[in-house]
Amino acid sequence: MNTVLLVGGIAAGAATLGTACSAAIANVFFKKVIPRQDGVKVDLNEMADGAKWQEYMKVIQPNKEYMLSLPSERITIKSTDGLTLCGDYYPAETPSDNVVICFHGYTSGRMSSCSFAAYMHKLGFDCLLVDNRAHGDSEGEYIGFGILDRKDCISWIECINQKFENKKNILLYGVSMGASTVVMAASDSSLPENVKAIISDCAFTSPYDVFCHVLKRDYKLPTFPIMDINDIMCRKKAGYSFKEYSTLTAVKKTDRPILFIHGEKDTFVPLWMTHKNYEECVSPKELLIVENAAHGASYYENPELYQSKVKDFLDKYFL
């Protein structure tokens, strides 16, 4: 009897220690990932090695200079929860009915879309490059990971429709977290009719899915119970759940054409997520997998292919 009690006590102690350790790991993970990360920059190693990155800069730098040379207007909106969100609006050289709204990835900023925006501007589009909540010049204590940002996306669209009544066609574009944002927004019941199409570059299916992937890949840690504890923390502090919504839910409910793009060698947001999004999508859809491209690097790896696919997509579903 005493032996049974002793073994039971040891087991209970081990279980308590395990829970405490999991809670501590979850707390570290939350603090590292969810609050505003102004001191953190995009890890270029996720996109390519050093040699490739030097080549990518040959694409990025002239496009950034092009965008910065254009006249622009700072636009601000209020999110549904009271945050001031900021973006820069670049009108086309001649009056246009077409506008693209660009959403960037995690710990990045509005100018990370400069290469795509430069291409779209040269096609005659007005371009709105926004800072997501808790990024850049936009307010916010906690990053939304698409869950909160999808509502901000609708607010940006409404702003464009109120400010520029002649905009007949809106294109939504996003990379990584921005891609998940625009895909999740695609199923919103209040999505305006003049949103004609969506381009999603390396979207994750949900924050929960991508965090589980990172825990396993980078830290060799089990997702349970760490992610469950983390989810409770996020609901309490940031006001949303990692499982609250997903792109897989959205693509089953939208009628807007979507071009899905992903880098073949993406190890941060695994390729299967875009394949799954594409398979589950019930609306008109296109798929582009870019060989030798890592996370968020598809445009830089093969800009000619990227532009050609985008132009073909727009010719079919947008223009």
mmCIF file of C-alpha atoms in Angstrom:
data_model
loop_
_atom_site.group_PDB
_atom_site.id
_atom_site.type_symbol
_atom_site.label_atom_id
_atom_site.label_comp_id
_atom_site.label_asym_id
_atom_site.label_seq_id
_atom_site.Cartn_x
_atom_site.Cartn_y
_atom_site.Cartn_z
ATOM 1 C CA MET A 1 0.000 0.000 0.000
ATOM 2 C CA ASN A 2 2.801 2.436 0.929
ATOM 3 C CA THR A 3 4.619 1.533 -2.293
ATOM 4 C CA VAL A 4 1.534 2.295 -4.339
ATOM 5 C CA LEU A 5 1.140 5.681 -2.618
ATOM 6 C CA LEU A 6 4.817 6.487 -3.180
ATOM 7 C CA VAL A 7 4.684 5.648 -6.891
ATOM 8 C CA GLY A 8 1.478 7.620 -7.221
ATOM 9 C CA GLY A 9 3.067 10.607 -5.504
ATOM 10 C CA ILE A 10 6.111 10.510 -7.798
ATOM 11 C CA ALA A 11 3.890 10.293 -10.863
ATOM 12 C CA ALA A 12 1.782 13.209 -9.652
ATOM 13 C CA GLY A 13 4.933 15.234 -8.971
ATOM 14 C CA ALA A 14 6.283 14.495 -12.440
ATOM 15 C CA ALA A 15 2.985 15.483 -14.013
ATOM 16 C CA THR A 16 2.973 18.756 -12.064
ATOM 17 C CA LEU A 17 6.532 19.502 -13.144
ATOM 18 C CA GLY A 18 5.623 18.738 -16.737
ATOM 19 C CA THR A 19 2.699 21.139 -16.628
ATOM 20 C CA ALA A 20 4.839 23.833 -15.031
ATOM 21 C CA CYS A 21 7.543 23.406 -17.669
ATOM 22 C CA SER A 22 4.975 23.494 -20.460
ATOM 23 C CA ALA A 23 3.437 26.659 -19.029
ATOM 24 C CA ALA A 24 6.859 28.291 -18.805
ATOM 25 C CA ILE A 25 7.690 27.359 -22.410
ATOM 26 C CA ALA A 26 4.288 28.599 -23.577
ATOM 27 C CA ASN A 27 4.848 31.906 -21.774
ATOM 28 C CA VAL A 28 8.242 32.379 -23.427
ATOM 29 C CA PHE A 29 6.795 31.500 -26.815
ATOM 30 C CA PHE A 30 3.909 33.923 -26.356
ATOM 31 C CA LYS A 31 6.172 36.818 -25.355
ATOM 32 C CA LYS A 32 8.515 36.105 -28.242
ATOM 33 C CA VAL A 33 5.824 35.901 -30.929
ATOM 34 C CA ILE A 34 2.508 37.610 -30.154
ATOM 35 C CA PRO A 35 3.280 41.123 -28.809
ATOM 36 C CA ARG A 36 4.497 43.878 -31.148
ATOM 37 C CA GLN A 37 8.009 42.992 -32.286
ATOM 38 C CA ASP A 38 9.474 46.318 -33.373
ATOM 39 C CA GLY A 39 12.978 45.169 -32.487
ATOM 40 C CA VAL A 40 12.693 42.002 -34.569
ATOM 41 C CA LYS A 41 13.437 41.974 -38.269
ATOM 42 C CA VAL A 42 12.417 39.424 -40.858
ATOM 43 C CA ASP A 43 14.847 36.508 -40.766
ATOM 44 C CA LEU A 44 16.400 36.591 -44.207
ATOM 45 C CA ASN A 45 17.631 33.039 -43.711
ATOM 46 C CA GLU A 46 14.015 31.931 -44.067
ATOM 47 C CA MET A 47 13.988 33.461 -47.561
ATOM 48 C CA ALA A 48 17.347 32.410 -48.961
ATOM 49 C CA ASP A 49 21.043 32.055 -48.243
ATOM 50 C CA GLY A 50 23.342 35.063 -48.339
ATOM 51 C CA ALA A 51 24.335 34.699 -51.988
ATOM 52 C CA LYS A 52 20.730 34.518 -53.135
ATOM 53 C CA TRP A 53 19.750 37.424 -50.969
ATOM 54 C CA GLN A 54 22.327 39.596 -52.705
ATOM 55 C CA GLU A 55 20.667 38.700 -56.006
ATOM 56 C CA TYR A 56 17.225 39.401 -54.585
ATOM 57 C CA MET A 57 18.319 42.888 -53.583
ATOM 58 C CA LYS A 58 18.940 43.600 -57.259
ATOM 59 C CA VAL A 59 15.185 43.120 -57.710
ATOM 60 C CA ILE A 60 14.048 44.803 -54.501
ATOM 61 C CA GLN A 61 16.173 47.952 -54.377
ATOM 62 C CA PRO A 62 15.196 49.504 -57.735
ATOM 63 C CA ASN A 63 11.530 48.733 -57.062
ATOM 64 C CA LYS A 64 11.751 50.347 -53.637
ATOM 65 C CA GLU A 65 13.374 53.422 -55.146
ATOM 66 C CA TYR A 66 10.660 53.518 -57.810
ATOM 67 C CA MET A 67 7.863 53.452 -55.237
ATOM 68 C CA LEU A 68 9.525 56.043 -53.019
ATOM 69 C CA SER A 69 9.903 58.353 -56.008
ATOM 70 C CA LEU A 70 6.148 58.395 -56.591
ATOM 71 C CA PRO A 71 3.710 60.882 -55.090
ATOM 72 C CA SER A 72 1.841 59.268 -52.226
ATOM 73 C CA GLU A 73 -0.771 60.031 -49.601
ATOM 74 C CA ARG A 74 -0.745 58.810 -46.002
ATOM 75 C CA ILE A 75 -4.107 57.255 -45.163
ATOM 76 C CA THR A 76 -5.249 56.243 -41.692
ATOM 77 C CA ILE A 77 -8.286 54.297 -40.540
ATOM 78 C CA LYS A 78 -9.735 53.150 -37.238
ATOM 79 C CA SER A 79 -9.981 49.417 -36.710
ATOM 80 C CA THR A 80 -13.156 47.946 -35.263
ATOM 81 C CA ASP A 81 -11.407 47.800 -31.873
ATOM 82 C CA GLY A 82 -10.217 51.399 -31.995
ATOM 83 C CA LEU A 83 -6.637 51.201 -33.313
ATOM 84 C CA THR A 84 -5.250 53.743 -35.760
ATOM 85 C CA LEU A 85 -3.900 51.855 -38.775
ATOM 86 C CA CYS A 86 -1.664 53.496 -41.369
ATOM 87 C CA GLY A 87 -0.997 53.008 -45.065
ATOM 88 C CA ASP A 88 0.520 54.814 -48.035
ATOM 89 C CA TYR A 89 -1.551 55.340 -51.180
ATOM 90 C CA TYR A 90 0.191 55.608 -54.555
ATOM 91 C CA PRO A 91 -2.151 56.748 -57.342
ATOM 92 C CA ALA A 92 -1.544 55.492 -60.864
ATOM 93 C CA GLU A 93 0.003 57.908 -63.349
ATOM 94 C CA THR A 94 -3.367 58.293 -65.053
ATOM 95 C CA PRO A 95 -6.770 57.995 -63.323
ATOM 96 C CA SER A 96 -7.582 54.335 -62.777
ATOM 97 C CA ASP A 97 -10.565 52.228 -61.804
ATOM 98 C CA ASN A 98 -8.211 49.602 -60.371
ATOM 99 C CA VAL A 99 -6.530 49.470 -56.969
ATOM 100 C CA VAL A 100 -4.470 46.806 -55.206
ATOM 101 C CA ILE A 101 -4.251 46.654 -51.409
ATOM 102 C CA CYS A 102 -1.049 44.963 -50.209
ATOM 103 C CA PHE A 103 -0.636 43.217 -46.854
ATOM 104 C CA HIS A 104 2.820 42.267 -45.578
ATOM 105 C CA GLY A 105 4.102 39.388 -43.472
ATOM 106 C CA TYR A 106 5.076 38.918 -39.832
ATOM 107 C CA THR A 107 7.489 41.556 -38.418
ATOM 108 C CA SER A 108 7.765 43.123 -41.852
ATOM 109 C CA GLY A 109 6.282 46.397 -43.090
ATOM 110 C CA ARG A 110 4.400 48.038 -45.910
ATOM 111 C CA MET A 111 7.461 48.578 -48.130
ATOM 112 C CA SER A 112 8.134 44.837 -48.202
ATOM 113 C CA SER A 113 5.472 44.789 -50.940
ATOM 114 C CA CYS A 114 7.387 47.345 -53.002
ATOM 115 C CA SER A 115 8.406 44.973 -55.806
ATOM 116 C CA PHE A 116 4.906 43.662 -56.429
ATOM 117 C CA ALA A 117 3.438 47.142 -55.993
ATOM 118 C CA ALA A 118 5.882 48.613 -58.507
ATOM 119 C CA TYR A 119 4.801 46.003 -61.059
ATOM 120 C CA MET A 120 1.119 46.675 -60.405
ATOM 121 C CA HIS A 121 1.640 50.437 -60.550
ATOM 122 C CA LYS A 122 3.233 50.061 -63.967
ATOM 123 C CA LEU A 123 0.153 48.075 -65.024
ATOM 124 C CA GLY A 124 -1.925 51.137 -64.192
ATOM 125 C CA PHE A 125 -3.121 50.264 -60.693
ATOM 126 C CA ASP A 126 -3.399 52.553 -57.717
ATOM 127 C CA CYS A 127 -1.506 50.891 -54.868
ATOM 128 C CA LEU A 128 -2.259 50.947 -51.141
ATOM 129 C CA LEU A 129 0.513 49.526 -48.962
ATOM 130 C CA VAL A 130 -0.605 49.104 -45.363
ATOM 131 C CA ASP A 131 1.140 48.486 -42.057
ATOM 132 C CA ASN A 132 -0.690 45.662 -40.310
ATOM 133 C CA ARG A 133 -1.768 46.204 -36.716
ATOM 134 C CA ALA A 134 1.181 46.110 -34.265
ATOM 135 C CA HIS A 135 3.576 46.773 -37.162
ATOM 136 C CA GLY A 136 5.301 49.890 -38.437
ATOM 137 C CA ASP A 137 3.263 53.062 -38.022
ATOM 138 C CA SER A 138 0.039 51.250 -37.122
ATOM 139 C CA GLU A 139 -1.071 50.996 -33.526
ATOM 140 C CA GLY A 140 -1.548 47.755 -31.664
ATOM 141 C CA GLU A 141 -0.009 45.857 -28.805
ATOM 142 C CA TYR A 142 -0.587 42.383 -30.192
ATOM 143 C CA ILE A 143 -0.060 40.903 -33.675
ATOM 144 C CA GLY A 144 -3.256 39.526 -35.207
ATOM 145 C CA PHE A 145 -1.852 36.700 -37.374
ATOM 146 C CA GLY A 146 -4.695 37.047 -39.853
ATOM 147 C CA ILE A 147 -7.404 36.398 -37.266
ATOM 148 C CA LEU A 148 -7.736 40.066 -36.298
ATOM 149 C CA ASP A 149 -6.208 41.400 -39.517
ATOM 150 C CA ARG A 150 -8.982 39.984 -41.697
ATOM 151 C CA LYS A 151 -11.350 42.469 -40.073
ATOM 152 C CA ASP A 152 -8.826 45.264 -40.653
ATOM 153 C CA CYS A 153 -8.736 44.210 -44.307
ATOM 154 C CA ILE A 154 -12.479 44.824 -44.605
ATOM 155 C CA SER A 155 -12.012 48.230 -42.947
ATOM 156 C CA TRP A 156 -9.322 49.161 -45.495
ATOM 157 C CA ILE A 157 -11.601 48.169 -48.371
ATOM 158 C CA GLU A 158 -14.434 50.239 -46.931
ATOM 159 C CA CYS A 159 -12.046 53.188 -46.591
ATOM 160 C CA ILE A 160 -11.094 52.949 -50.269
ATOM 161 C CA ASN A 161 -14.729 52.734 -51.307
ATOM 162 C CA GLN A 162 -15.627 55.794 -49.245
ATOM 163 C CA LYS A 163 -12.626 57.871 -50.256
ATOM 164 C CA PHE A 164 -12.493 56.946 -53.943
ATOM 165 C CA GLU A 165 -15.947 56.311 -55.309
ATOM 166 C CA ASN A 166 -14.643 55.544 -58.805
ATOM 167 C CA LYS A 167 -12.717 52.420 -57.835
ATOM 168 C CA LYS A 168 -14.616 49.691 -59.621
ATOM 169 C CA ASN A 169 -12.064 46.924 -59.106
ATOM 170 C CA ILE A 170 -10.097 46.012 -55.979
ATOM 171 C CA LEU A 171 -7.392 43.356 -55.861
ATOM 172 C CA LEU A 172 -6.238 42.004 -52.493
ATOM 173 C CA TYR A 173 -2.615 40.860 -52.256
ATOM 174 C CA GLY A 174 -0.733 39.401 -49.325
ATOM 175 C CA VAL A 175 2.456 37.546 -48.452
ATOM 176 C CA SER A 176 2.728 35.046 -45.580
ATOM 177 C CA MET A 177 0.647 36.460 -42.701
ATOM 178 C CA GLY A 178 -0.699 39.019 -45.174
ATOM 179 C CA ALA A 179 -1.703 36.197 -47.496
ATOM 180 C CA SER A 180 -3.584 34.437 -44.714
ATOM 181 C CA THR A 181 -5.248 37.777 -43.961
ATOM 182 C CA VAL A 182 -6.619 38.317 -47.459
ATOM 183 C CA VAL A 183 -7.748 34.712 -47.853
ATOM 184 C CA MET A 184 -9.566 34.785 -44.507
ATOM 185 C CA ALA A 185 -11.192 38.092 -45.494
ATOM 186 C CA ALA A 186 -12.392 36.522 -48.757
ATOM 187 C CA SER A 187 -15.270 34.773 -46.994
ATOM 188 C CA ASP A 188 -16.436 37.743 -44.938
ATOM 189 C CA SER A 189 -20.144 38.365 -45.485
ATOM 190 C CA SER A 190 -19.487 42.120 -45.708
ATOM 191 C CA LEU A 191 -16.809 41.821 -48.395
ATOM 192 C CA PRO A 192 -17.703 44.514 -50.978
ATOM 193 C CA GLU A 193 -18.641 43.386 -54.463
ATOM 194 C CA ASN A 194 -15.867 45.405 -56.108
ATOM 195 C CA VAL A 195 -13.246 43.108 -54.591
ATOM 196 C CA LYS A 196 -12.713 41.151 -57.777
ATOM 197 C CA ALA A 197 -9.809 38.823 -56.976
ATOM 198 C CA ILE A 198 -7.204 37.768 -54.406
ATOM 199 C CA ILE A 199 -3.532 36.819 -54.658
ATOM 200 C CA SER A 200 -2.173 34.740 -51.788
ATOM 201 C CA ASP A 201 1.595 34.224 -51.599
ATOM 202 C CA CYS A 202 2.621 31.512 -49.081
ATOM 203 C CA ALA A 203 -0.359 31.732 -46.704
ATOM 204 C CA PHE A 204 -0.449 29.592 -43.584
ATOM 205 C CA THR A 205 -3.720 27.782 -42.917
ATOM 206 C CA SER A 206 -4.040 29.079 -39.339
ATOM 207 C CA PRO A 207 -1.810 30.512 -36.599
ATOM 208 C CA TYR A 208 -2.254 27.251 -34.698
ATOM 209 C CA ASP A 209 -1.019 25.146 -37.614
ATOM 210 C CA VAL A 210 2.041 27.253 -38.355
ATOM 211 C CA PHE A 211 3.032 27.593 -34.682
ATOM 212 C CA CYS A 212 2.799 23.822 -34.260
ATOM 213 C CA HIS A 213 5.050 23.445 -37.294
ATOM 214 C CA VAL A 214 7.627 25.889 -35.901
ATOM 215 C CA LEU A 215 7.636 24.229 -32.460
ATOM 216 C CA LYS A 216 8.396 20.870 -34.029
ATOM 217 C CA ARG A 217 10.857 22.154 -36.626
ATOM 218 C CA ASP A 218 12.916 24.597 -34.573
ATOM 219 C CA TYR A 219 12.571 23.365 -31.008
ATOM 220 C CA LYS A 220 11.636 19.681 -31.331
ATOM 221 C CA LEU A 221 8.850 20.298 -28.824
ATOM 222 C CA PRO A 222 5.443 18.615 -28.635
ATOM 223 C CA THR A 223 2.500 20.841 -29.449
ATOM 224 C CA PHE A 224 0.438 19.522 -26.543
ATOM 225 C CA PRO A 225 0.003 21.022 -24.022
ATOM 226 C CA ILE A 226 2.196 24.004 -25.003
ATOM 227 C CA MET A 227 -0.049 25.265 -27.793
ATOM 228 C CA ASP A 228 -3.199 24.821 -25.721
ATOM 229 C CA ILE A 229 -1.711 26.898 -22.905
ATOM 230 C CA ASN A 230 -0.484 29.447 -25.438
ATOM 231 C CA ASP A 231 -3.937 29.677 -26.969
ATOM 232 C CA ILE A 232 -5.455 30.432 -23.562
ATOM 233 C CA MET A 233 -2.864 33.194 -23.072
ATOM 234 C CA CYS A 234 -3.655 34.683 -26.460
ATOM 235 C CA ARG A 235 -7.389 34.678 -25.849
ATOM 236 C CA LYS A 236 -6.907 36.385 -22.494
ATOM 237 C CA LYS A 237 -4.330 38.997 -23.541
ATOM 238 C CA ALA A 238 -4.784 39.553 -27.282
ATOM 239 C CA GLY A 239 -8.471 38.732 -27.548
ATOM 240 C CA TYR A 240 -8.413 35.923 -30.082
ATOM 241 C CA SER A 241 -7.812 32.202 -30.422
ATOM 242 C CA PHE A 242 -5.270 30.594 -32.736
ATOM 243 C CA LYS A 243 -8.053 28.246 -33.858
ATOM 244 C CA GLU A 244 -10.705 30.938 -34.211
ATOM 245 C CA TYR A 245 -10.582 30.966 -38.002
ATOM 246 C CA SER A 246 -8.554 29.497 -40.839
ATOM 247 C CA THR A 247 -7.958 29.863 -44.532
ATOM 248 C CA LEU A 248 -9.382 26.361 -44.990
ATOM 249 C CA THR A 249 -12.706 27.579 -43.634
ATOM 250 C CA ALA A 250 -12.565 30.699 -45.788
ATOM 251 C CA VAL A 251 -11.826 29.006 -49.118
ATOM 252 C CA LYS A 252 -14.870 26.785 -48.687
ATOM 253 C CA LYS A 253 -17.126 29.837 -48.391
ATOM 254 C CA THR A 254 -15.789 32.394 -50.872
ATOM 255 C CA ASP A 255 -16.781 33.045 -54.465
ATOM 256 C CA ARG A 256 -13.802 35.287 -55.323
ATOM 257 C CA PRO A 257 -11.070 34.032 -57.661
ATOM 258 C CA ILE A 258 -7.820 33.275 -55.829
ATOM 259 C CA LEU A 259 -4.301 32.854 -57.182
ATOM 260 C CA PHE A 260 -2.294 30.736 -54.744
ATOM 261 C CA ILE A 261 1.500 31.117 -54.885
ATOM 262 C CA HIS A 262 4.139 29.304 -52.846
ATOM 263 C CA GLY A 263 7.865 28.681 -52.917
ATOM 264 C CA GLU A 264 8.868 25.067 -53.487
ATOM 265 C CA LYS A 265 11.564 25.235 -50.779
ATOM 266 C CA ASP A 266 9.576 27.076 -48.126
ATOM 267 C CA THR A 267 10.343 25.480 -44.753
ATOM 268 C CA PHE A 268 8.744 28.185 -42.580
ATOM 269 C CA VAL A 269 5.207 27.927 -43.944
ATOM 270 C CA PRO A 270 5.179 24.410 -45.407
ATOM 271 C CA LEU A 271 4.084 23.957 -48.998
ATOM 272 C CA TRP A 272 1.299 21.577 -48.025
ATOM 273 C CA MET A 273 -0.647 24.510 -46.591
ATOM 274 C CA THR A 274 -1.048 26.183 -49.980
ATOM 275 C CA HIS A 275 -1.770 22.847 -51.652
ATOM 276 C CA LYS A 276 -4.504 22.253 -49.057
ATOM 277 C CA ASN A 277 -5.909 25.757 -49.519
ATOM 278 C CA TYR A 278 -5.999 25.214 -53.274
ATOM 279 C CA GLU A 279 -7.643 21.796 -52.979
ATOM 280 C CA GLU A 280 -10.349 23.045 -50.626
ATOM 281 C CA CYS A 281 -11.079 26.263 -52.532
ATOM 282 C CA VAL A 282 -14.530 26.276 -54.150
ATOM 283 C CA SER A 283 -14.121 29.501 -56.136
ATOM 284 C CA PRO A 284 -12.189 29.981 -59.408
ATOM 285 C CA LYS A 285 -8.553 29.298 -58.590
ATOM 286 C CA GLU A 286 -5.033 29.210 -59.974
ATOM 287 C CA LEU A 287 -1.826 27.755 -58.528
ATOM 288 C CA LEU A 288 1.823 28.709 -58.981
ATOM 289 C CA ILE A 289 4.656 26.828 -57.261
ATOM 290 C CA VAL A 290 7.994 28.562 -57.791
ATOM 291 C CA GLU A 291 10.989 26.248 -57.946
ATOM 292 C CA ASN A 292 13.952 26.957 -55.639
ATOM 293 C CA ALA A 293 12.060 29.686 -53.765
ATOM 294 C CA ALA A 294 12.068 29.757 -49.968
ATOM 295 C CA HIS A 295 9.572 31.551 -47.742
ATOM 296 C CA GLY A 296 8.245 34.761 -49.230
ATOM 297 C CA ALA A 297 10.897 34.720 -51.950
ATOM 298 C CA SER A 298 8.908 33.566 -54.977
ATOM 299 C CA TYR A 299 8.774 37.008 -56.612
ATOM 300 C CA TYR A 300 12.516 37.539 -56.198
ATOM 301 C CA GLU A 301 13.461 34.030 -57.280
ATOM 302 C CA ASN A 302 11.627 34.284 -60.599
ATOM 303 C CA PRO A 303 10.066 37.718 -61.172
ATOM 304 C CA GLU A 304 9.325 37.048 -64.846
ATOM 305 C CA LEU A 305 7.329 33.893 -64.062
ATOM 306 C CA TYR A 306 5.581 35.588 -61.148
ATOM 307 C CA GLN A 307 4.574 38.603 -63.221
ATOM 308 C CA SER A 308 3.440 36.445 -66.134
ATOM 309 C CA LYS A 309 1.203 34.340 -63.888
ATOM 310 C CA VAL A 310 -0.248 37.414 -62.195
ATOM 311 C CA LYS A 311 -0.974 39.066 -65.545
ATOM 312 C CA ASP A 312 -2.643 35.921 -66.867
ATOM 313 C CA PHE A 313 -4.736 35.675 -63.691
ATOM 314 C CA LEU A 314 -5.808 39.312 -63.909
ATOM 315 C CA ASP A 315 -6.701 38.950 -67.589
ATOM 316 C CA LYS A 316 -9.014 36.058 -66.704
ATOM 317 C CA TYR A 317 -10.692 37.256 -63.557
ATOM 318 C CA PHE A 318 -10.069 40.923 -63.036
ATOM 319 C CA LEU A 319 -9.521 43.265 -65.944
#
